[in-house]
């Protein structure tokens, strides 16, 4: 039988990737991993392409049994990671033998954990991406007792010994605490809120339970739009901060509809979007105003950390004689074709 | 005609370009021309371009390119395109059968009341135009159309529906559309088409593109049942 994972506890998990970048031109949201940094690191640690399909497990416990020996890495929100009951580290490559049970449980902060498997998954794609799209009903969601196919070229694990981790990559971990500091740039429509746009920075907001991959709803002091004419639909970016009718601030995330008719007050930076992707209901959000140059600099620094990690991973794998696990070169480009 | 536009940074990973030619039709053509020009392999780092009526959102990877580099590219495009030219040389025509009112058009009576017309007059107004597909919207590639000639704009529902079925034919403000995939929505539903619009196995996912034209055709329940599930296809490829 072809290699696969048998899902013994599905929780709320799906196979995803960095997103459907060709979707927005067709009216589909980009979707994909809400914490892109953690997803990329997971794939880098197992020498996959950063954009390779991986599991995103949201909030609930998840467990699975591989049918073949696999090398995995778990990143994102802090969970207890065990292999046949033995604790294993997150943010490092972990060897798992065929038939062992891998369990992610007791998420203590954040919202989303990522599981990458060397060789990745064989799942259906749409416009070049496997990312679930809940609106059109596409995606590979894990189900209790179900299977997820692995690509056949999955390599044998490097370190099959119980309790021993050969790896210590010391990856920078994102923040999963009770207060999220979120950098934003001024939106193109900030003038429509006149002086009230400053309210965004006056006091913390709080994430409400009516938040998901489409957008986060926050309570707090709302800026007020000065103009009231109806706006014609136009493209809105992931990260757009809007003030729709009602008493909540809306921050659009990767599942957002690509067009909308609300003015864009501010735009969350790409690095802060990862932080928001881990914000639980109840999390306090402090917005900080930055320039686009500052945001671009942060994004470049983030890219350099990932590139440096990939190089270290390649060095370690070759030093321990695991040349058969050849890291996929980073293209740095998410877009594919 | 000169192509003029306003370019605004929209975060560190996107630009909004708004047409400022002074003519609505030219602005629409211009932003779609810009979208096409930057969505080619020769422009590195562009994730997607989302053109609508008067603006286009260009999303890019700030690791590969920058707002300054994208602004320069858009400026070059502006010097090269002519928004007085048609967007599509050979627009295709799509005919969408609609069963008006009833279960599939629960807001028809409300639309009639708000606009001061009777239901038949709303239907007639909706059937009258040959609509130009202005852009593709959410969810799943809805064809966004300029709405029919009604005395007043159709207000959005005070409480949006959590579920609008696939095939819904709807109005809001001065806009009209059909819904390719079930989704929440605040538009007024005046009818439903039996056709399937979205095909996840096809590329493109929807058969039409901005610049193509669309007409509605009234059908009865018997024809709705007979046509149910058929795929929307171009009825003619117009020769120039």
XYZ file of C-alpha atoms in Angstrom:
577
model
C 0.000 0.000 0.000
C 1.244 3.457 -0.796
C 2.638 5.415 2.169
C 0.169 7.396 4.207
C -0.760 8.720 7.621
C -3.738 7.150 9.353
C -5.517 9.841 11.342
C -6.451 8.511 14.770
C -7.624 11.886 16.108
C -8.573 14.514 13.558
C -9.276 17.456 15.833
C -9.708 20.410 13.520
C -6.923 19.982 11.024
C -6.376 20.123 7.287
C -3.577 19.846 4.783
C -2.619 23.299 3.579
C 0.319 25.214 2.119
C 1.399 28.845 1.772
C -1.698 29.723 -0.224
C -3.428 29.932 -3.566
C -1.598 32.888 -5.044
C -3.342 32.535 -8.398
C -6.757 32.575 -6.683
C -7.392 36.284 -6.174
C -7.339 36.968 -9.914
C -10.316 34.558 -10.129
C -12.115 35.933 -7.090
C -10.795 33.266 -4.706
C -9.084 34.205 -1.455
C -5.415 33.274 -1.122
C -5.972 31.174 2.029
C -3.111 28.927 3.198
C -1.265 28.751 6.527
C -2.260 31.630 8.798
C 1.151 31.584 10.483
C 3.381 31.503 7.428
C 6.629 31.688 9.404
C 5.865 28.561 11.433
C 4.689 26.713 8.328
C 7.850 27.597 6.415
C 10.086 26.591 9.306
C 8.353 23.207 9.613
C 9.022 22.458 5.952
C 12.594 23.749 6.105
C 13.376 21.507 9.091
C 12.442 18.403 7.094
C 14.174 19.627 3.935
C 10.962 20.254 2.005
C 10.127 23.110 -0.301
C 8.741 25.880 1.919
C 5.538 25.818 -0.076
C 5.026 22.039 0.292
C 1.690 20.810 1.689
C 1.682 20.323 5.465
C -0.871 19.858 8.236
C -2.353 22.878 10.017
C -3.963 21.774 13.290
C -6.274 24.385 14.816
C -6.633 24.466 18.625
C -7.704 20.836 19.146
C -5.622 17.698 19.762
C -4.542 15.754 16.686
C -2.931 12.315 16.355
C -1.800 10.073 13.501
C 0.165 6.919 12.689
C 2.474 6.801 9.662
C 2.569 3.625 7.574
C 6.281 4.131 6.839
C 9.250 5.629 8.690
C 9.031 9.397 8.430
C 10.920 12.523 9.427
C 8.573 15.185 10.772
C 8.774 18.640 12.314
C 6.105 20.337 14.417
C 6.035 24.132 14.770
C 3.567 26.892 15.580
C 1.449 27.113 18.702
C 3.042 25.302 21.683
C 1.676 21.760 22.070
C 2.787 18.626 23.848
C 4.335 16.553 21.039
C 4.673 12.841 21.743
C 5.738 9.817 19.715
C 4.306 6.648 21.244
C 3.914 8.564 24.481
C 7.509 9.847 24.637
C 7.875 13.581 24.568
C 9.669 15.051 21.559
C 10.728 18.647 20.864
C 8.822 21.063 18.691
C 10.792 23.223 16.221
C 13.258 20.353 15.521
C 13.215 17.406 13.094
C 11.811 14.279 14.766
C 12.157 10.693 13.536
C 9.069 8.505 13.650
C 8.974 4.798 12.845
C 6.152 3.156 10.925
C 3.295 2.312 13.281
C 4.197 4.795 16.009
C 1.547 7.242 17.176
C 2.338 10.933 16.849
C 0.146 13.083 19.092
C -0.200 16.855 19.399
C -2.086 17.790 22.555
C -2.663 20.450 25.190
C -2.066 23.565 23.141
C -1.043 26.098 25.775
C -1.042 29.268 23.682
C -1.639 30.344 20.131
C -4.129 28.725 17.759
C -2.352 26.785 15.041
C 0.323 24.076 15.031
C 2.015 22.826 11.860
C 3.210 19.314 11.001
C 5.535 18.873 8.048
C 6.616 15.439 6.817
C 9.746 14.989 4.724
C 8.551 14.329 1.152
C 5.188 15.989 1.922
C 1.649 14.905 1.146
C -0.041 13.819 -2.056
C -3.289 15.798 -1.988
C -5.465 17.410 -4.672
C -4.655 20.943 -5.762
C -6.665 23.805 -7.181
C -4.887 26.544 -9.137
C -1.579 25.197 -7.897
C -2.433 25.019 -4.183
C -3.952 22.479 -1.801
C -5.048 25.191 0.673
C -8.626 24.602 1.845
C -11.237 27.107 0.678
C -14.273 26.786 2.911
C -16.390 29.051 0.714
C -16.187 26.903 -2.396
C -15.901 23.656 -0.439
C -12.373 22.653 -1.452
C -9.716 21.073 0.740
C -8.251 17.978 2.383
C -9.589 18.035 5.935
C -8.418 15.357 8.350
C -11.118 12.924 9.490
C -11.078 10.394 12.312
C -9.908 7.067 10.877
C -9.137 8.674 7.519
C -5.864 8.585 5.634
C -3.667 11.225 4.079
C -1.386 10.009 1.314
C 2.348 10.694 1.555
C 4.508 11.113 -1.471
C 6.210 7.815 -2.232
C 9.739 9.221 -2.154
C 9.579 9.856 1.588
C 13.043 9.085 2.948
C 13.838 6.929 5.956
C 14.295 8.869 9.198
C 17.762 9.830 10.267
C 17.562 9.119 13.952
C 15.404 6.153 14.909
C 16.593 5.985 18.545
C 14.034 6.655 21.213
C 14.500 9.706 23.356
C 17.483 11.091 21.545
C 17.362 14.254 19.541
C 20.318 14.822 17.283
C 19.109 18.225 16.378
C 19.313 21.561 18.052
C 18.659 24.202 15.438
C 17.536 26.798 17.950
C 14.901 28.272 15.695
C 13.529 31.723 16.578
C 10.039 31.086 17.868
C 7.189 33.504 17.405
C 5.335 34.948 20.361
C 2.209 33.194 21.608
C 1.347 35.224 24.721
C -1.684 37.112 25.966
C -0.820 40.431 24.341
C -0.161 40.606 20.616
C 1.754 43.631 19.305
C 0.559 44.187 15.776
C 2.359 46.523 13.367
C 0.209 48.333 10.814
C 0.848 50.825 8.055
C -1.621 53.566 7.182
C -4.269 52.262 4.800
C -5.026 54.003 1.506
C -8.330 55.310 2.925
C -7.037 56.536 6.288
C -8.119 60.110 5.444
C -11.760 59.026 5.428
C -11.528 58.561 9.195
C -10.134 62.056 9.782
C -8.642 62.396 13.283
C -10.437 59.322 14.615
C -7.920 56.934 13.009
C -5.655 57.650 15.994
C -8.037 55.677 18.202
C -6.504 52.536 16.737
C -3.361 53.240 18.756
C -4.907 54.626 21.950
C -5.776 51.460 23.830
C -5.645 47.685 23.373
C -8.346 45.804 21.481
C -9.524 42.333 22.309
C -10.017 39.395 19.896
C -13.605 38.086 19.976
C -14.703 34.485 19.415
C -16.275 35.592 16.109
C -12.825 35.351 14.542
C -11.526 32.826 12.030
C -9.276 32.434 8.995
C -11.424 34.911 7.053
C -10.989 37.701 9.551
C -10.553 38.619 13.178
C -13.165 40.717 14.943
C -11.884 42.929 17.731
C -13.658 44.996 20.363
C -12.328 48.371 21.402
C -12.572 52.048 20.584
C -13.688 52.283 16.959
C -12.466 54.922 14.530
C -15.376 56.541 12.688
C -15.638 57.048 8.995
C -16.371 60.679 8.201
C -17.805 60.073 4.766
C -20.904 57.932 4.419
C -21.325 57.411 0.662
C -21.473 53.798 -0.471
C -18.147 52.651 -1.888
C -17.859 50.607 -5.031
C -16.319 47.131 -4.616
C -12.564 47.013 -4.922
C -9.701 44.696 -4.101
C -8.782 44.543 -0.429
C -5.446 43.170 0.783
C -4.944 40.481 3.381
C -4.358 42.430 6.586
C -6.847 45.194 5.793
C -8.239 46.850 8.939
C -11.848 47.908 8.337
C -14.671 49.386 10.371
C -17.861 47.719 9.131
C -21.279 48.699 10.536
C -21.617 47.338 14.061
C -19.409 47.594 17.108
C -16.329 45.616 16.096
C -13.111 46.263 14.235
C -12.461 43.803 11.410
C -8.988 42.630 10.408
C -9.060 40.549 7.241
C -6.862 37.455 7.099
C -5.948 34.989 4.360
C -9.474 33.637 3.826
C -10.856 37.096 3.066
C -13.106 37.744 0.086
C -10.897 39.513 -2.430
C -13.212 42.478 -2.975
C -15.211 44.580 -0.541
C -16.819 47.976 -0.248
C -15.406 49.249 3.041
C -12.580 51.788 3.319
C -9.188 50.389 4.363
C -8.082 52.205 7.526
C -4.767 50.398 8.012
C -2.930 47.306 6.777
C -1.303 44.753 9.081
C 2.293 43.960 8.109
C 3.063 40.479 6.796
C 5.083 39.530 9.884
C 2.316 40.715 12.227
C -0.245 38.735 10.208
C 1.538 35.599 11.437
C 1.093 36.825 15.012
C -2.615 37.437 14.395
C -2.863 33.933 12.928
C -1.999 32.698 16.424
C -4.225 35.117 18.387
C -6.861 33.356 20.451
C -10.205 34.854 21.408
C -9.510 37.052 24.437
C -6.010 38.006 23.296
C -5.268 41.718 23.757
C -4.109 43.420 20.559
C -1.944 46.535 20.689
C -1.610 48.211 17.297
C 1.625 50.032 16.463
C 1.925 52.391 13.522
C 4.954 51.772 11.285
C 6.045 52.910 7.850
C 5.892 50.630 4.824
C 9.706 50.775 4.687
C 9.890 49.527 8.268
C 7.467 46.721 7.418
C 9.442 45.713 4.330
C 12.639 45.680 6.405
C 11.013 43.381 8.963
C 9.856 41.070 6.189
C 13.383 40.925 4.755
C 14.875 40.142 8.155
C 12.353 37.322 8.494
C 13.356 36.005 5.077
C 17.041 36.083 6.037
C 16.367 34.056 9.193
C 14.591 31.409 7.111
C 17.413 31.305 4.557
C 20.009 30.963 7.332
C 18.007 28.131 8.897
C 17.807 26.308 5.568
C 21.575 26.532 5.227
C 22.121 25.185 8.754
C 19.695 22.324 8.112
C 21.557 21.403 4.914
C 24.905 21.469 6.727
C 23.673 19.270 9.562
C 22.049 16.712 7.284
C 25.195 16.354 5.229
C 27.443 16.184 8.366
C 25.498 13.282 9.825
C 25.650 11.404 6.555
C 22.038 11.969 5.600
C 22.845 13.191 2.123
C 19.799 11.356 0.849
C 17.745 14.069 2.516
C 18.592 16.875 0.197
C 17.097 20.183 1.170
C 15.062 21.751 -1.571
C 16.682 24.982 -2.595
C 14.768 28.017 -1.492
C 13.396 29.874 -4.435
C 12.235 32.628 -2.126
C 9.240 32.820 -4.400
C 5.803 31.629 -3.408
C 4.243 32.110 -6.686
C 5.369 29.038 -8.580
C 4.654 29.226 -12.265
C -6.153 59.172 -24.536
C -3.624 59.565 -21.763
C -3.650 56.981 -19.012
C -3.504 58.662 -15.654
C -3.813 56.945 -12.313
C -3.223 57.388 -8.603
C -0.857 54.853 -7.037
C -1.212 54.202 -3.286
C 0.826 51.963 -1.027
C -1.471 49.464 0.669
C 0.749 47.847 3.268
C 4.244 46.685 2.331
C 2.950 43.975 0.002
C 0.341 45.683 -2.187
C -0.411 48.759 -4.293
C -3.818 50.176 -5.098
C -3.920 51.850 -8.496
C -7.009 53.973 -9.179
C -7.824 55.314 -12.624
C -8.036 59.104 -12.825
C -8.786 59.587 -16.519
C -11.987 61.450 -15.668
C -14.087 58.881 -17.517
C -15.575 55.892 -15.724
C -15.380 53.534 -18.709
C -11.762 54.482 -19.390
C -10.832 53.991 -15.739
C -12.378 50.509 -15.844
C -10.526 49.558 -19.028
C -7.313 51.064 -17.697
C -7.242 49.109 -14.422
C -7.933 45.839 -16.251
C -5.165 46.638 -18.746
C -2.785 47.282 -15.840
C -3.829 44.001 -14.217
C -3.043 42.078 -17.396
C 0.252 43.861 -17.927
C 1.604 43.039 -14.463
C 0.264 39.447 -14.416
C 2.885 38.121 -16.802
C 5.995 36.079 -16.006
C 8.251 39.006 -16.918
C 7.140 40.904 -13.814
C 8.774 39.149 -10.858
C 7.212 38.955 -7.426
C 3.594 39.695 -8.348
C 1.206 37.352 -6.522
C -1.985 38.607 -8.120
C -3.764 41.596 -9.549
C -7.389 42.158 -8.558
C -9.011 44.682 -10.914
C -12.557 45.860 -10.177
C -14.329 48.990 -11.471
C -11.994 51.924 -11.049
C -9.048 50.399 -9.210
C -6.727 47.418 -9.206
C -5.026 45.923 -6.160
C -1.608 44.509 -7.036
C -0.291 42.120 -4.384
C 3.388 41.234 -4.425
C 6.043 39.441 -2.432
C 8.020 42.130 -0.586
C 10.969 39.688 -0.473
C 11.287 39.751 -4.240
C 10.155 43.220 -5.205
C 9.157 46.444 -3.470
C 6.493 49.106 -3.571
C 8.978 51.411 -5.306
C 9.831 48.824 -7.980
C 6.142 48.020 -8.542
C 5.299 51.718 -8.762
C 7.959 52.113 -11.448
C 6.516 49.160 -13.383
C 2.984 50.555 -13.164
C 4.268 53.930 -14.376
C 5.797 52.265 -17.436
C 2.540 50.414 -18.086
C 0.611 53.696 -17.811
C 2.786 55.215 -20.518
C 2.141 52.265 -22.824
C -1.577 51.459 -22.594
C -4.447 53.277 -24.260
C -7.623 53.121 -22.164
C -9.726 54.316 -25.080
C -9.144 50.947 -26.746
C -11.649 48.142 -26.050
C -10.709 45.747 -23.282
C -11.685 42.702 -25.333
C -11.567 42.565 -29.119
C -14.014 39.661 -29.301
C -16.283 39.622 -26.274
C -18.077 36.330 -25.714
C -21.768 36.339 -24.891
C -23.351 34.352 -22.073
C -27.105 33.855 -21.683
C -28.214 33.063 -18.145
C -31.700 31.566 -17.667
C -33.451 32.856 -14.537
C -36.504 31.717 -12.606
C -37.644 34.967 -10.976
C -39.281 35.294 -7.567
C -40.581 32.434 -5.476
C -38.243 30.383 -3.347
C -35.144 31.343 -5.335
C -35.984 35.067 -5.357
C -37.331 35.838 -1.886
C -36.429 39.545 -2.059
C -38.189 40.334 -5.356
C -41.221 41.826 -3.571
C -39.009 43.957 -1.320
C -36.991 45.224 -4.275
C -40.247 46.144 -6.019
C -41.476 48.004 -2.931
C -38.202 49.884 -2.373
C -37.952 50.941 -5.989
C -41.638 51.831 -6.299
C -42.194 49.371 -9.133
C -44.239 46.202 -9.384
C -42.466 42.864 -9.551
C -43.003 42.501 -13.298
C -41.372 45.883 -13.893
C -38.327 44.868 -11.824
C -38.030 41.670 -13.866
C -38.379 43.596 -17.128
C -35.704 46.053 -16.044
C -33.404 43.166 -15.134
C -33.986 41.441 -18.488
C -33.458 44.555 -20.589
C -29.701 45.241 -20.696
C -26.804 43.472 -22.281
C -24.496 43.536 -19.288
C -20.746 43.941 -19.503
C -18.881 41.741 -17.012
C -16.928 44.370 -15.116
C -14.822 42.158 -12.899
C -14.790 38.908 -10.963
C -15.811 39.111 -7.330
C -16.109 36.947 -4.276
C -17.239 34.287 -3.796
C -15.625 32.180 -6.449
C -15.591 34.444 -9.476
C -19.012 36.142 -9.390
C -19.553 38.170 -12.562
C -19.917 41.736 -11.314
C -22.360 43.714 -13.478
C -23.670 47.268 -13.572
C -27.199 46.912 -12.226
C -30.389 47.366 -14.239
C -32.026 50.787 -14.624
C -34.100 51.036 -11.444
C -35.397 54.352 -10.042
C -33.288 54.077 -6.862
C -30.338 51.940 -5.729
C -31.247 48.667 -4.023
C -30.143 48.863 -0.357
C -28.080 46.064 1.138
C -29.979 43.785 3.512
C -29.902 45.064 7.099
C -29.095 41.559 8.261
C -27.021 39.630 5.696
C -28.018 36.007 5.009
C -25.681 33.367 6.356
C -26.360 31.209 3.303
C -26.937 32.379 -0.252
C -27.258 29.361 -2.560
C -25.268 28.776 -5.710
C -27.040 30.263 -8.726
C -28.658 33.136 -6.834
C -29.387 36.158 -9.045
C -29.083 39.295 -6.987
C -28.944 43.094 -6.813
C -27.346 45.627 -4.493
C -26.826 49.352 -4.923
C -26.300 49.868 -8.653
C -24.756 46.434 -9.088
C -26.012 43.002 -10.144
C -24.472 39.542 -10.069
C -24.992 35.799 -9.932
C -23.511 33.633 -7.171
C -21.250 30.783 -8.360
C -20.744 29.224 -4.906
C -22.867 29.225 -1.754
C -21.766 31.930 0.682
C -23.071 34.476 3.165
C -24.358 37.660 1.528
C -26.249 40.906 1.977
C -27.556 41.344 -1.560
C -31.252 41.124 -2.533
C -32.126 37.828 -4.226
C -34.583 38.266 -7.097
C -34.223 34.893 -8.818
C -32.127 31.840 -9.415
C -30.419 30.222 -12.401
C -30.369 26.444 -12.782
C -26.931 26.636 -14.389
C -23.679 25.667 -12.730
C -21.156 28.477 -13.076
C -18.108 27.412 -11.071
C -16.130 24.360 -12.209
C -13.263 23.483 -9.872
C -11.873 21.026 -12.426
C -11.556 23.665 -15.130
C -9.156 26.498 -15.637
C -10.281 29.208 -15.619
C -12.761 28.231 -12.906
C -15.520 30.349 -14.416
C -16.187 30.482 -18.168
C -16.295 34.284 -18.528
C -13.786 37.063 -18.123
C -14.042 40.816 -17.596
C -15.122 42.449 -20.841
C -17.399 39.578 -21.904
C -21.133 40.264 -22.059
C -24.078 38.588 -20.359
C -27.859 38.602 -20.814
C -30.594 37.136 -18.663
C -33.480 35.054 -20.052
C -36.683 34.374 -18.145
C -37.667 30.718 -17.636
C -40.462 28.885 -15.812
C -40.216 26.134 -13.225
C -40.422 23.335 -15.788
C -37.496 24.737 -17.726
C -35.582 25.375 -14.491
C -35.872 21.672 -13.640
C -34.889 20.661 -17.179
C -31.788 22.871 -17.185
C -30.711 22.215 -13.608
C -26.996 21.517 -13.288
C -26.109 22.394 -16.872
C -22.918 24.368 -17.284
C -22.886 28.014 -18.300
C -21.116 28.315 -21.641
C -20.587 31.073 -24.167
C -23.439 31.127 -26.657
C -21.397 32.748 -29.359
C -17.876 33.797 -30.018
C -18.418 37.206 -31.537
C -16.449 37.864 -34.658
C -14.869 41.253 -34.897
